Coordinates of N, CA and C in Angstrom, one line a residue:
M1 N -53.9 82.6 -45.9 CA -53.3 81.5 -44.7 C -53.6 80.5 -45.0
K2 N -53.0 79.7 -44.6 CA -52.6 77.9 -45.3 C -53.5 77.4 -44.2
K3 N -54.1 76.3 -44.7 CA -54.6 75.5 -43.9 C -53.8 74.1 -43.6
K4 N -54.1 74.0 -41.8 CA -53.3 73.1 -41.4 C -53.9 71.3 -41.5
N5 N -53.2 70.5 -42.1 CA -53.5 69.2 -42.3 C -53.5 68.4 -40.9
K6 N -54.5 67.9 -40.4 CA -55.1 67.0 -39.9 C -54.3 65.6 -39.4
N7 N -54.0 65.4 -40.8 CA -53.3 64.5 -40.7 C -51.5 64.1 -40.3
L8 N -50.6 65.2 -40.1 CA -49.2 65.1 -39.9 C -49.7 65.5 -38.2
T9 N -48.2 64.6 -37.9 CA -48.1 64.3 -36.6 C -46.6 65.3 -36.1
S10 N -46.3 65.7 -35.1 CA -45.0 66.4 -35.1 C -44.1 65.1 -34.4
L11 N -42.6 65.3 -35.1 CA -41.7 64.4 -34.6 C -42.0 63.7 -33.1
E12 N -41.8 64.1 -32.2 CA -41.8 63.7 -31.3 C -43.2 62.9 -31.2
D13 N -44.6 62.7 -31.2 CA -45.5 62.0 -31.7 C -45.1 61.1 -32.1
F14 N -44.7 61.0 -33.2 CA -44.2 59.9 -33.7 C -43.2 58.7 -33.4
K15 N -42.4 59.3 -32.5 CA -41.5 58.5 -31.9 C -42.0 58.4 -30.7
V16 N -42.8 58.5 -30.1 CA -43.7 58.6 -28.9 C -44.9 57.2 -29.6
K17 N -45.6 57.6 -30.1 CA -46.5 56.3 -30.9 C -45.5 55.2 -31.1
N18 N -44.7 55.2 -31.9 CA -43.5 53.8 -32.6 C -42.9 53.5 -31.9
Y19 N -42.2 54.4 -30.7 CA -41.0 53.6 -30.3 C -41.1 53.8 -28.5
G20 N -42.2 54.6 -28.1 CA -42.3 54.5 -27.1 C -41.9 56.0 -26.2
K21 N -42.2 56.1 -24.7 CA -41.9 57.4 -24.2 C -40.1 57.1 -24.0
R22 N -39.6 58.5 -23.3 CA -38.0 58.2 -23.5 C -37.9 57.6 -22.7
G23 N -37.2 56.9 -22.4 CA -36.2 55.8 -21.2 C -36.7 54.4 -21.5
T24 N -38.2 54.0 -22.2 CA -38.1 53.0 -22.7 C -37.0 52.6 -23.2
K25 N -36.7 50.8 -23.3 CA -35.6 50.3 -24.2 C -35.4 50.5 -25.6
K26 N -36.6 49.8 -26.2 CA -36.8 50.6 -27.3 C -36.2 51.9 -27.9
R27 N -37.0 53.0 -27.3 CA -36.9 54.4 -27.3 C -35.5 55.3 -27.6
E28 N -34.9 54.6 -26.8 CA -33.6 54.8 -26.0 C -32.2 54.1 -26.8
E29 N -33.1 53.2 -27.6 CA -32.3 52.7 -28.8 C -31.8 53.3 -29.9
L30 N -33.8 53.6 -30.3 CA -33.6 54.5 -31.5 C -32.4 56.3 -31.3
E31 N -32.7 56.6 -30.2 CA -31.9 58.1 -29.6 C -30.9 57.9 -29.7
A32 N -29.9 56.5 -29.2 CA -28.9 56.2 -29.1 C -28.0 56.1 -30.9
G33 N -29.2 55.3 -31.7 CA -28.8 55.4 -33.1 C -28.3 56.4 -33.7
Y34 N -29.3 57.5 -33.8 CA -29.3 58.9 -33.9 C -27.7 59.8 -33.1
E35 N -27.8 59.1 -32.8 CA -26.5 59.9 -32.0 C -25.4 59.5 -32.7
N36 N -25.1 58.2 -33.1 CA -24.1 57.5 -33.6 C -24.2 57.7 -35.2
F37 N -25.1 58.3 -36.0 CA -25.6 59.0 -37.1 C -25.2 60.3 -37.3
K38 N -25.6 61.1 -36.6 CA -25.1 62.6 -36.3 C -23.5 62.5 -36.5
I39 N -23.1 61.5 -35.7 CA -21.3 61.7 -35.5 C -21.1 60.9 -37.0
G40 N -21.4 60.0 -37.2 CA -20.9 59.5 -38.8 C -20.9 60.4 -39.7
V41 N -21.9 61.4 -40.0 CA -22.4 62.4 -40.8 C -21.3 63.8 -40.6
L42 N -20.9 63.7 -39.2 CA -20.0 64.7 -39.1 C -18.7 64.4 -39.5
L43 N -17.9 62.9 -39.0 CA -17.1 62.9 -39.9 C -17.0 62.2 -41.2
L44 N -17.8 62.1 -41.8 CA -17.9 62.1 -43.3 C -17.9 63.3 -44.5
E45 N -18.2 64.4 -43.6 CA -17.9 65.4 -44.2 C -16.8 65.8 -43.8
A46 N -16.2 65.7 -42.6 CA -14.9 66.2 -42.4 C -13.8 65.7 -43.2
R47 N -14.2 64.2 -43.5 CA -13.4 63.5 -44.5 C -12.9 63.8 -45.9
L48 N -14.4 64.3 -46.2 CA -14.6 64.8 -47.6 C -14.2 66.2 -47.4
E49 N -13.8 66.8 -47.0 CA -13.7 68.2 -46.5 C -12.4 68.6 -46.7
K50 N -11.1 67.5 -46.1 CA -10.1 67.1 -46.2 C -9.8 66.4 -47.0
G51 N -10.3 65.9 -48.0 CA -10.0 64.8 -49.4 C -9.3 63.9 -49.2
L52 N -9.9 63.1 -48.1 CA -9.2 61.8 -47.8 C -10.0 60.7 -47.8
T53 N -9.4 59.2 -48.0 CA -10.3 58.6 -48.6 C -10.4 57.6 -47.3
Q54 N -11.0 56.6 -47.2 CA -11.7 56.1 -45.9 C -10.4 55.5 -45.0
E55 N -9.8 54.9 -46.8 CA -8.4 54.2 -46.1 C -7.3 54.9 -45.5
Q56 N -7.1 56.3 -45.9 CA -6.7 57.6 -45.1 C -7.0 57.5 -43.6
L57 N -8.7 58.0 -43.8 CA -9.2 57.9 -42.7 C -8.8 56.6 -41.4
A58 N -8.7 56.0 -42.2 CA -8.4 54.7 -40.8 C -7.5 54.9 -40.2
A59 N -6.0 55.0 -41.1 CA -4.9 54.9 -41.2 C -4.5 55.9 -39.8
K60 N -5.3 57.6 -40.1 CA -5.0 58.6 -39.2 C -5.6 58.1 -37.3
A61 N -6.7 57.4 -37.8 CA -7.4 57.0 -36.6 C -6.7 55.6 -35.7
G62 N -5.7 54.8 -36.5 CA -5.1 53.7 -36.1 C -5.3 52.7 -36.5
T63 N -6.4 52.5 -37.1 CA -6.6 51.0 -38.0 C -6.6 50.6 -39.2
T64 N -6.9 49.2 -39.0 CA -6.4 49.0 -41.1 C -7.4 48.8 -41.6
K65 N -9.1 49.1 -40.8 CA -10.0 48.6 -42.0 C -10.7 49.7 -41.8
S66 N -11.3 50.5 -43.5 CA -12.2 51.6 -43.5 C -13.4 51.7 -42.1
V67 N -13.3 53.2 -42.3 CA -14.0 53.4 -41.4 C -15.4 53.6 -41.9
S68 N -16.8 52.8 -41.0 CA -18.1 52.3 -41.3 C -18.3 53.7 -40.3
Y69 N -19.4 54.2 -41.2 CA -20.0 55.2 -40.8 C -21.1 55.2 -39.7
T70 N -21.7 53.7 -40.1 CA -23.2 53.4 -39.5 C -23.2 52.4 -38.9
H71 N -21.5 51.8 -38.5 CA -21.3 51.3 -37.4 C -20.8 52.0 -36.3
L72 N -20.4 52.9 -36.2 CA -19.8 54.4 -35.2 C -20.1 54.2 -33.6
R73 N -19.2 54.3 -33.1 CA -19.8 54.4 -31.3 C -19.4 55.4 -30.7
A74 N -20.0 56.2 -30.3 CA -19.7 57.6 -29.9 C -18.4 57.7 -28.4
H75 N -17.2 57.5 -28.8 CA -16.5 57.5 -27.5 C -15.6 58.3 -28.3
E76 N -14.3 58.7 -27.2 CA -13.6 60.1 -27.2 C -12.7 59.9 -28.2
T77 N -12.2 58.4 -28.7 CA -11.3 58.5 -29.7 C -12.0 58.8 -30.9
V78 N -13.2 58.9 -31.5 CA -13.5 59.1 -32.8 C -13.6 60.3 -32.8
L79 N -14.3 60.9 -31.5 CA -14.2 62.3 -31.1 C -13.2 63.2 -31.5
D80 N -12.0 62.6 -31.0 CA -10.9 63.4 -30.7 C -10.6 63.6 -32.5
L81 N -10.5 62.3 -33.6 CA -10.1 62.4 -34.6 C -11.1 63.7 -35.9
V82 N -11.9 63.5 -35.1 CA -13.4 64.0 -35.6 C -13.2 65.9 -35.8
C83 N -12.5 66.0 -34.6 CA -11.7 67.1 -33.9 C -11.0 67.6 -34.8
R84 N -10.0 67.1 -34.6 CA -8.5 67.2 -35.3 C -8.6 67.4 -36.4
L85 N -9.7 66.7 -37.5 CA -9.8 66.7 -38.9 C -10.6 67.9 -39.4
L86 N -11.2 68.6 -38.2 CA -12.0 70.0 -38.3 C -11.5 71.1 -38.5
L87 N -10.2 70.6 -37.3 CA -9.4 72.4 -37.5 C -7.8 72.2 -38.1
E88 N -7.8 70.8 -38.5 CA -6.4 70.6 -39.5 C -7.0 71.7 -40.8
K89 N -5.7 72.4 -41.6 CA -5.4 73.0 -42.3 C -5.7 71.8 -43.9
K90 N -6.5 71.8 -44.8 CA -6.5 71.5 -46.2 C -5.3 70.9 -46.7
K91 N -4.7 69.7 -46.5 CA -3.1 69.6 -47.3 C -3.3 69.6 -48.9

């Protein structure tokens, strides 16, 4: 049987210690950033699966700029785009 490492802490305990409890400004900013990160990863994976460049994806999204995965905002347009990309067949 393995010994438990007493120096380890749970992710929740780490977040509480370093960012505060849920509801505090610092913690909510952390959680919101994580949600944006997850959407960005989903979008990246869908883009790569479809063989699209960032520029091609930007054109599909109706913008002339490359899509920045680290600066995404979780809004309906992005979510609609992700759903369309995931459901479209690879061309």
